[in-house]
Amino acid sequence: MTNNTSLTNGASQAATADTALVPKTGSHFDRKGLVQMALLGLLLLVPVAAYFLGHIYYVNLASRITIIAMAAVGLNLAIGYGGMVSFGHAAYFGLGGYVAGISAYHAFDLTPFMTWPFSLPGSDSLLVVWLVAALLCALLALAIGAISLRTTGVYFIMITLAFAQMIYYFANSWPTYGGEDGLPIYIRNTLPLVDSSNALTYFLICFVGLVLAMAITSRLMKSRFGAALTMARLNDVRLATAGISPYPIRLVAFVISAAITGLAGALYADLNGFVSPNMLSWHFSGELMVIVILGGVGRLYGPLAGAVLFVMMETFLGGVTQYWQLFLGLVLLGVVLFAKHGVMGWLAGRERNE
Amino acid sequence: MLKIADIETFYGPSQALFGVNLEVNAGEMVALMGRNGMGKTTTIRSIFGLTPASRGTIEFESQNLRRLPAYRIAKAGLGLVPEGRRCFPNLSVRENLLVTARPGEWTLEKVETLFPRLEERRAQMAKTLSGGEQQMLAIGRALMTNPRLLVLDEATEGLAPVIRQEIWRAIRLFKEQGQSTLLVDKSLSEILPIADRCTILEKGSTVWVGEPAALDSSVRDRYLGV
């Protein structure tokens, strides 16, 4: 009892003693820390350099990587930390995208989104779009999660897929917002004070979004809630016999996960100036899963490493051959067989949760 | 406090419990005994709703526990130390102790005084502990939920003698403090001096209930001998 005299009242301290919960995992300058800083540093520096060399294409490519990484950070919270293998995260990505698209459509047309029971105009403000996207995705995930989380295993995978497909076909067949042709965003939504239509500025916005999503995940997983989520993943019966129901813990994590992926979807629509049902398709859910697995399931930087690898392969190998996914398959096979903890596990070594 | 009457439990089509009766009064230490495979662990699983009983009654402080989900049963005031040193291997000792803690008599300080090794290893991951330390952690984790009835399933099974002594010392302390405890164990020499009552199971039924003093060699040979 030397250096923890403050921890005298265990139970009431439980909520506040979070800093003591997690063992110290080395400095920022060990192998893992260096790999992570290098990854984040490159993601920031390359587009800045490309911008000043006049290669806008690469700035936008970096924005794409960043946004997809952010979507995967959301999914990683569900799959990696929560053990909830969602095969329907495209639903939130697409919903976020459609919020951006529909909002811009009405703002551009000067028509209201709805007139009854109250009049709701469109908006070209990114802040409004983000807020609405996050809230709607959270609500959708609350409904989908509340039902899906009553099942486990392969049934959970299938039911999340089924919900996402319902939304996909709904968007596909709703002519007001383009149906299967999608909906263009003619002018990128705006922020006060900064010029969001500038490629570098928009990249920096996405970069901040990614870093925030990772910071939220990290903070969450170091808290008592995060430890309980880990317990629910490792052994929900053992958690239940200690008096805590795993269900609401999982549901909250699922909702946060969906909100992060939804925000990424809104950023993605504004990056491309276009939103279509493709963002909602199960292919995209699968791609996100591949990215999480490539990078390292349950690793904070895994989704970023996975997204870099995936989008790079898609862009550069896809330019050489349309059969680039063959190589993606080989890489995925290699990771699953030889680097069980993904690219991050391979580069940075194993982590305490493995 | 805990009153179990005539419970019958099935694993799929095969019946494991054929009528178990068990009672623990407040402040008592009750031992649940019997040879291997006679239904001790199944009884515990039925109490906690993990393998729900299909007949009979399970009451805790006149609250019906049958058909409640496990977390509600634990919340009602039961704490389980499951068989086989079960903690959360990928979390730190502190996390194991604090995350499921509920306010009450048992605090982190008291648990760490009871098992000083847990204090020494507080930042280590549970899976790096020795078997004995993991068992202490499992007990500590249950204590931190401040159960009114503590259920220990084979808490000293398969441990080194030194560690067993440490755990029996803790159990004797529970007895002194008047902690109601249901104890599943086989070591008669340790149980008999501290138990208030013994319940013996055979083939899924309660066959003998009485004070340890009445547990003479004929009863032992019949139900507990190997």
mmCIF file of N, CA and C in Angstrom, chain A residues 2 20 24 53 59 61-62 104 141 145 169-170 188 201 211 218 243 275 298 305 311 319-320 330 345 348 350:
data_model
loop_
_atom_site.group_PDB
_atom_site.id
_atom_site.type_symbol
_atom_site.label_atom_id
_atom_site.label_comp_id
_atom_site.label_asym_id
_atom_site.label_seq_id
_atom_site.Cartn_x
_atom_site.Cartn_y
_atom_site.Cartn_z
ATOM 1 N N THR A 2 1.774 1.386 -0.938
ATOM 2 C CA THR A 2 2.723 2.485 -0.899
ATOM 3 C C THR A 2 2.224 3.731 -1.615
ATOM 4 N N ALA A 20 -5.738 4.134 -13.147
ATOM 5 C CA ALA A 20 -5.001 3.028 -12.552
ATOM 6 C C ALA A 20 -5.416 1.688 -13.134
ATOM 7 N N LYS A 24 0.708 0.424 -17.589
ATOM 8 C CA LYS A 24 1.490 1.283 -18.483
ATOM 9 C C LYS A 24 2.075 0.425 -19.596
ATOM 10 N N LEU A 53 3.295 20.676 -54.342
ATOM 11 C CA LEU A 53 3.889 20.320 -55.628
ATOM 12 C C LEU A 53 2.842 20.335 -56.739
ATOM 13 N N VAL A 59 -3.747 14.550 -53.065
ATOM 14 C CA VAL A 59 -4.373 15.092 -51.856
ATOM 15 C C VAL A 59 -5.739 14.435 -51.665
ATOM 16 N N LEU A 61 -6.680 11.625 -52.895
ATOM 17 C CA LEU A 61 -6.478 10.204 -52.582
ATOM 18 C C LEU A 61 -6.248 10.023 -51.078
ATOM 19 N N ALA A 62 -5.446 10.929 -50.513
ATOM 20 C CA ALA A 62 -5.184 10.859 -49.072
ATOM 21 C C ALA A 62 -6.473 11.099 -48.285
ATOM 22 N N ALA A 104 -27.664 18.977 -49.038
ATOM 23 C CA ALA A 104 -27.124 19.891 -50.052
ATOM 24 C C ALA A 104 -28.126 20.083 -51.198
ATOM 25 N N ALA A 141 -28.678 2.812 -35.592
ATOM 26 C CA ALA A 141 -27.914 1.729 -34.964
ATOM 27 C C ALA A 141 -28.585 1.287 -33.666
ATOM 28 N N GLY A 145 -29.324 -2.356 -33.652
ATOM 29 C CA GLY A 145 -28.561 -3.043 -32.609
ATOM 30 C C GLY A 145 -29.478 -3.680 -31.574
ATOM 31 N N TYR A 169 -31.895 -1.239 -50.735
ATOM 32 C CA TYR A 169 -32.959 -1.322 -51.742
ATOM 33 C C TYR A 169 -33.923 -0.148 -51.624
ATOM 34 N N PHE A 170 -34.089 0.338 -50.421
ATOM 35 C CA PHE A 170 -34.931 1.521 -50.237
ATOM 36 C C PHE A 170 -34.331 2.706 -50.993
ATOM 37 N N ARG A 188 -19.703 21.686 -52.700
ATOM 38 C CA ARG A 188 -19.378 21.057 -51.421
ATOM 39 C C ARG A 188 -19.963 21.866 -50.277
ATOM 40 N N THR A 201 -7.435 21.794 -47.460
ATOM 41 C CA THR A 201 -8.262 22.103 -46.294
ATOM 42 C C THR A 201 -9.195 20.941 -45.989
ATOM 43 N N VAL A 211 -8.398 11.475 -36.498
ATOM 44 C CA VAL A 211 -7.667 11.504 -35.231
ATOM 45 C C VAL A 211 -8.650 11.546 -34.056
ATOM 46 N N SER A 218 -9.735 5.233 -28.220
ATOM 47 C CA SER A 218 -8.690 4.973 -27.232
ATOM 48 C C SER A 218 -9.161 5.333 -25.825
ATOM 49 N N GLY A 243 -22.948 -9.508 -12.136
ATOM 50 C CA GLY A 243 -24.038 -8.558 -11.947
ATOM 51 C C GLY A 243 -24.154 -7.478 -13.004
ATOM 52 N N VAL A 275 -23.332 10.978 -54.017
ATOM 53 C CA VAL A 275 -23.686 9.879 -53.139
ATOM 54 C C VAL A 275 -24.606 8.935 -53.907
ATOM 55 N N GLY A 298 -9.013 -5.050 -33.566
ATOM 56 C CA GLY A 298 -8.851 -4.601 -32.192
ATOM 57 C C GLY A 298 -7.568 -3.831 -31.939
ATOM 58 N N ALA A 305 -3.866 1.467 -40.953
ATOM 59 C CA ALA A 305 -2.927 0.669 -41.746
ATOM 60 C C ALA A 305 -3.670 -0.108 -42.828
ATOM 61 N N VAL A 311 -6.589 0.990 -50.067
ATOM 62 C CA VAL A 311 -6.815 2.020 -51.088
ATOM 63 C C VAL A 311 -5.612 2.126 -52.020
ATOM 64 N N GLY A 319 -5.011 0.289 -61.360
ATOM 65 C CA GLY A 319 -4.637 0.991 -62.586
ATOM 66 C C GLY A 319 -3.921 0.073 -63.570
ATOM 67 N N VAL A 320 -3.288 -0.966 -63.041
ATOM 68 C CA VAL A 320 -2.537 -1.877 -63.902
ATOM 69 C C VAL A 320 -3.452 -2.967 -64.457
ATOM 70 N N LEU A 330 -4.733 -12.390 -52.178
ATOM 71 C CA LEU A 330 -3.476 -13.026 -51.768
ATOM 72 C C LEU A 330 -2.921 -12.360 -50.511
ATOM 73 N N GLY A 345 -0.008 -5.695 -36.225
ATOM 74 C CA GLY A 345 0.606 -6.709 -35.371
ATOM 75 C C GLY A 345 1.977 -7.099 -35.903
ATOM 76 N N ALA A 348 4.240 -3.722 -35.522
ATOM 77 C CA ALA A 348 4.429 -3.115 -34.205
ATOM 78 C C ALA A 348 4.477 -4.126 -33.064
ATOM 79 N N ARG A 350 2.952 -7.600 -30.809
ATOM 80 C CA ARG A 350 1.660 -7.951 -30.231
ATOM 81 C C ARG A 350 1.255 -6.972 -29.159
#
